[in-house]
Amino acid sequence: GIQVEQSPPDLILQEGANSTLRCNFSDSVNNLQWFHQNPWGQLINLFYIPSGTKQNGRLSATTVATERYSLLYISSSQTTDSGVYFCAVLTGGFKTIFGAGTRLFVKA
Amino acid sequence: EPEVTQTPSHQVTQMGQEVILRCVPISNHLYFYWYRQILGQKVEFLVSFYNNEISEKSEIFDDQFSVERPDGSNFTLKIRSTKLEDSAMYFCARKTSGSTDTQYFGPGTRLTVL
């Protein structure tokens, strides 16, 4: 089945710093989403981005489907950005595969 | 973002007991999903459900599990004869259309099996 790999696994930032999170996937996908899991365990949808670039405030994402990767950019990080960031892909059927996540901690 | 609610928020049960987890999506959503997340691990797909039928399931979703939408509204996940390793967060998700739409997740049910 399709493999989804995220890097880095862990990231510590000073408040105000920028970062890039990466998601690689091993096969063609119909759908790619980025989620933020906050410290309370909630999965918050950030982007639905099977291809192209989107921006939402300090966050932006780019997916290059032909090269099978997606990037999530966080600019001017804040302590509330802490948590785990997951990339999830939907293949030809109805099965969604999550990556292992990037655990982000933003220090004040 | 349209809401999905899940009940209960936390369920504690004894090993061997049956549990039913509930998801209450908005009525016009057609595609439903169940996922689980063991503490500290990644989110794992269990099953997808469309038009009152299972459309796909993972290797995890064995005979111990079942899903249904008994009243056309609530979407349930039943776990028969729970085991210690079933302890996890269980998330319901839904979306409106086919493979090209956004999935929205509920807040989850934390299941603890003692």
Tab-separated table of C-alpha atoms in Angstrom:
chain	number	residue	atom	x	y	z
A	1	GLY	CA	0.000	0.000	0.000
A	2	ILE	CA	0.878	3.641	-0.175
A	3	GLN	CA	3.533	4.900	2.229
A	4	VAL	CA	3.389	8.365	3.801
A	5	GLU	CA	6.510	9.727	5.427
A	6	GLN	CA	6.800	12.968	7.335
A	7	SER	CA	9.874	14.869	8.348
A	8	PRO	CA	11.241	15.959	10.676
A	9	PRO	CA	9.684	13.767	13.370
A	10	ASP	CA	10.313	16.400	16.029
A	11	LEU	CA	10.916	20.113	15.847
A	12	ILE	CA	11.614	22.719	18.499
A	13	LEU	CA	11.331	26.371	17.557
A	14	GLN	CA	11.760	29.676	19.256
A	15	GLU	CA	8.655	31.814	19.048
A	16	GLY	CA	8.776	33.923	15.900
A	17	ALA	CA	10.798	31.441	13.863
A	18	ASN	CA	9.720	29.939	10.546
A	19	SER	CA	9.613	26.250	9.677
A	20	THR	CA	8.901	23.830	6.859
A	21	LEU	CA	7.345	20.414	7.376
A	22	ARG	CA	7.517	17.819	4.651
A	23	CYS	CA	5.270	14.950	3.582
A	24	ASN	CA	6.389	12.381	0.998
A	25	PHE	CA	4.041	9.799	-0.436
A	26	SER	CA	4.884	6.766	-2.503
A	27	ASP	CA	2.052	6.739	-5.042
A	28	SER	CA	-0.486	8.948	-6.795
A	29	VAL	CA	-3.145	10.352	-4.525
A	30	ASN	CA	-6.577	11.891	-5.038
A	31	ASN	CA	-6.576	13.972	-1.922
A	32	LEU	CA	-4.083	15.313	0.560
A	33	GLN	CA	-4.862	17.076	3.778
A	34	TRP	CA	-2.808	18.658	6.530
A	35	PHE	CA	-4.077	18.496	10.105
A	36	HIS	CA	-2.977	19.997	13.380
A	37	GLN	CA	-3.586	17.899	16.476
A	38	ASN	CA	-3.662	20.275	19.397
A	39	PRO	CA	-2.626	19.365	22.953
A	40	TRP	CA	-6.236	18.401	23.707
A	41	GLY	CA	-6.156	15.778	20.966
A	42	GLN	CA	-8.445	17.508	18.505
A	43	LEU	CA	-7.678	17.116	14.810
A	44	ILE	CA	-8.016	20.472	13.136
A	45	ASN	CA	-8.194	20.599	9.388
A	46	LEU	CA	-5.589	23.013	8.007
A	47	PHE	CA	-5.555	22.463	4.268
A	48	TYR	CA	-7.146	20.301	1.649
A	49	ILE	CA	-4.447	20.459	-1.014
A	50	PRO	CA	-4.108	17.638	-3.573
A	51	SER	CA	-2.044	20.001	-5.734
A	52	GLY	CA	-0.923	23.612	-5.933
A	53	THR	CA	-0.429	26.175	-3.194
A	54	LYS	CA	-2.756	27.589	-0.569
A	55	GLN	CA	-2.311	30.114	2.188
A	56	ASN	CA	-4.223	30.758	5.379
A	57	GLY	CA	-2.747	33.459	7.558
A	58	ARG	CA	0.681	32.414	8.791
A	59	LEU	CA	0.307	28.962	7.313
A	60	SER	CA	0.722	27.917	3.728
A	61	ALA	CA	1.001	24.600	1.938
A	62	THR	CA	2.278	23.394	-1.398
A	63	THR	CA	1.725	20.011	-2.993
A	64	VAL	CA	3.686	18.871	-6.033
A	65	ALA	CA	1.681	15.812	-6.983
A	66	THR	CA	3.943	14.786	-9.848
A	67	GLU	CA	6.898	14.595	-7.456
A	68	ARG	CA	4.821	13.108	-4.635
A	69	TYR	CA	5.450	15.525	-1.849
A	70	SER	CA	3.766	18.275	0.078
A	71	LEU	CA	5.186	21.026	2.265
A	72	LEU	CA	3.589	22.921	5.133
A	73	TYR	CA	5.098	26.297	5.974
A	74	ILE	CA	4.643	27.933	9.333
A	75	SER	CA	5.808	31.518	9.579
A	76	SER	CA	6.278	33.626	12.710
A	77	SER	CA	5.504	30.624	14.900
A	78	GLN	CA	3.540	31.065	18.120
A	79	THR	CA	3.304	28.892	21.199
A	80	THR	CA	-0.242	27.969	20.160
A	81	ASP	CA	1.200	26.312	17.052
A	82	SER	CA	2.577	23.551	19.256
A	83	GLY	CA	1.177	20.087	18.704
A	84	VAL	CA	1.452	17.372	16.097
A	85	TYR	CA	1.075	18.054	12.382
A	86	PHE	CA	-0.231	15.200	10.276
A	87	CYS	CA	-0.309	14.751	6.557
A	88	ALA	CA	-3.033	12.397	5.278
A	89	VAL	CA	-3.596	11.053	1.784
A	90	LEU	CA	-6.574	9.447	0.120
A	91	THR	CA	-5.852	6.882	-2.542
A	92	GLY	CA	-8.120	5.686	-5.333
A	93	GLY	CA	-10.571	4.150	-2.926
A	94	PHE	CA	-11.952	5.371	0.363
A	95	LYS	CA	-8.961	4.655	2.560
A	96	THR	CA	-7.046	7.533	4.117
A	97	ILE	CA	-3.456	6.987	5.170
A	98	PHE	CA	-1.855	9.221	7.771
A	99	GLY	CA	1.812	9.916	8.184
A	100	ALA	CA	3.460	9.491	11.569
A	101	GLY	CA	3.368	13.251	12.151
A	102	THR	CA	5.766	16.018	13.067
A	103	ARG	CA	5.725	16.970	16.721
A	104	LEU	CA	6.269	20.719	17.055
A	105	PHE	CA	7.089	22.588	20.229
A	106	VAL	CA	7.305	26.363	20.111
A	107	LYS	CA	9.146	27.962	23.017
A	108	ALA	CA	8.156	31.359	24.341
B	1	GLU	CA	-16.493	24.387	9.671
B	2	PRO	CA	-19.570	22.191	10.074
B	3	GLU	CA	-19.555	20.219	13.285
B	4	VAL	CA	-19.399	16.529	13.991
B	5	THR	CA	-20.209	15.473	17.516
B	6	GLN	CA	-19.183	12.254	19.180
B	7	THR	CA	-20.500	10.578	22.296
B	8	PRO	CA	-19.349	9.733	24.828
B	9	SER	CA	-16.218	11.835	25.146
B	10	HIS	CA	-14.669	9.210	27.403
B	11	GLN	CA	-15.675	5.576	27.897
B	12	VAL	CA	-14.184	3.244	30.463
B	13	THR	CA	-15.017	-0.439	30.145
B	14	GLN	CA	-13.923	-3.805	31.397
B	15	MET	CA	-12.108	-6.191	29.103
B	16	GLY	CA	-14.575	-8.445	27.311
B	17	GLN	CA	-17.433	-5.941	27.368
B	18	GLU	CA	-19.098	-4.463	24.302
B	19	VAL	CA	-18.973	-0.735	23.630
B	20	ILE	CA	-20.832	1.466	21.175
B	21	LEU	CA	-19.347	4.746	20.086
B	22	ARG	CA	-21.578	7.301	18.417
B	23	CYS	CA	-21.068	9.982	15.821
B	24	VAL	CA	-23.701	12.551	14.927
B	25	PRO	CA	-22.940	14.203	11.605
B	26	ILE	CA	-24.931	16.793	9.727
B	27	SER	CA	-27.587	14.978	7.721
B	28	ASN	CA	-26.431	15.864	4.227
B	29	HIS	CA	-23.071	14.210	4.641
B	30	LEU	CA	-22.817	10.933	2.826
B	31	TYR	CA	-19.348	9.632	3.572
B	32	PHE	CA	-18.341	8.592	7.058
B	33	TYR	CA	-15.165	7.237	8.507
B	34	TRP	CA	-13.855	5.795	11.722
B	35	TYR	CA	-10.226	6.113	12.791
B	36	ARG	CA	-8.361	5.218	15.909
B	37	GLN	CA	-5.252	6.663	17.508
B	38	ILE	CA	-3.379	4.735	20.153
B	39	LEU	CA	-1.767	7.148	22.583
B	40	GLY	CA	1.335	8.741	21.096
B	41	GLN	CA	0.931	7.050	17.738
B	42	LYS	CA	-0.413	8.021	14.353
B	43	VAL	CA	-4.028	8.052	13.272
B	44	GLU	CA	-5.107	4.740	11.720
B	45	PHE	CA	-7.948	4.233	9.266
B	46	LEU	CA	-10.547	1.681	10.359
B	47	VAL	CA	-13.487	1.857	7.951
B	48	SER	CA	-15.335	4.039	5.472
B	49	PHE	CA	-19.082	3.968	5.070
B	50	TYR	CA	-21.181	5.249	2.189
B	51	ASN	CA	-24.846	4.852	1.383
B	52	ASN	CA	-25.359	2.602	4.402
B	53	GLU	CA	-22.660	0.189	3.359
B	54	ILE	CA	-19.023	-0.335	4.178
B	55	SER	CA	-16.995	0.925	1.223
B	56	GLU	CA	-13.545	0.034	2.514
B	57	LYS	CA	-12.002	-1.326	5.680
B	58	SER	CA	-8.511	-1.832	6.999
B	59	GLU	CA	-6.819	-4.932	8.343
B	60	ILE	CA	-7.526	-3.647	11.848
B	61	PHE	CA	-11.282	-3.742	11.241
B	62	ASP	CA	-11.867	-7.421	11.954
B	63	ASP	CA	-14.955	-9.318	13.132
B	64	GLN	CA	-14.697	-7.601	16.488
B	65	PHE	CA	-15.847	-4.354	14.883
B	66	SER	CA	-19.061	-3.332	13.166
B	67	VAL	CA	-20.546	-0.076	11.948
B	68	GLU	CA	-24.062	0.999	11.168
B	69	ARG	CA	-26.318	4.002	10.788
B	70	PRO	CA	-29.423	2.644	12.460
B	71	ASP	CA	-31.657	5.688	12.423
B	72	GLY	CA	-30.298	7.528	9.396
B	73	SER	CA	-28.598	10.033	11.642
B	74	ASN	CA	-26.252	8.568	14.236
B	75	PHE	CA	-23.310	6.619	12.902
B	76	THR	CA	-22.071	3.985	15.339
B	77	LEU	CA	-18.958	1.901	15.837
B	78	LYS	CA	-19.474	-1.222	17.912
B	79	ILE	CA	-16.581	-3.081	19.447
B	80	ARG	CA	-17.497	-6.532	20.704
B	81	SER	CA	-15.545	-8.161	23.505
B	82	THR	CA	-13.064	-5.336	24.030
B	83	LYS	CA	-9.404	-6.059	24.606
B	84	LEU	CA	-6.771	-4.044	26.437
B	85	GLU	CA	-5.186	-3.054	23.123
B	86	ASP	CA	-8.439	-1.448	21.996
B	87	SER	CA	-7.690	1.431	24.353
B	88	ALA	CA	-7.319	4.431	22.076
B	89	MET	CA	-8.929	7.607	20.842
B	90	TYR	CA	-11.589	6.884	18.255
B	91	PHE	CA	-12.391	9.589	15.736
B	92	CYS	CA	-15.374	9.860	13.449
B	93	ALA	CA	-15.007	11.873	10.249
B	94	ARG	CA	-17.314	12.841	7.460
B	95	LYS	CA	-17.382	14.595	4.144
B	96	THR	CA	-20.017	15.592	1.663
B	97	SER	CA	-18.926	14.168	-1.659
B	98	GLY	CA	-16.576	11.693	-3.280
B	99	SER	CA	-12.830	11.328	-3.212
B	100	THR	CA	-12.083	14.992	-3.720
B	101	ASP	CA	-13.571	16.640	-0.672
B	102	THR	CA	-12.317	17.592	2.750
B	103	GLN	CA	-12.746	15.272	5.712
B	104	TYR	CA	-13.801	16.880	8.967
B	105	PHE	CA	-13.088	15.134	12.217
B	106	GLY	CA	-15.103	14.943	15.381
B	107	PRO	CA	-13.513	15.571	18.772
B	108	GLY	CA	-13.040	11.866	19.427
B	109	THR	CA	-14.017	9.333	22.083
B	110	ARG	CA	-11.293	8.181	24.432
B	111	LEU	CA	-11.822	4.477	25.139
B	112	THR	CA	-10.078	2.943	28.117
B	113	VAL	CA	-10.255	-0.820	28.520
B	114	LEU	CA	-9.339	-2.113	31.967
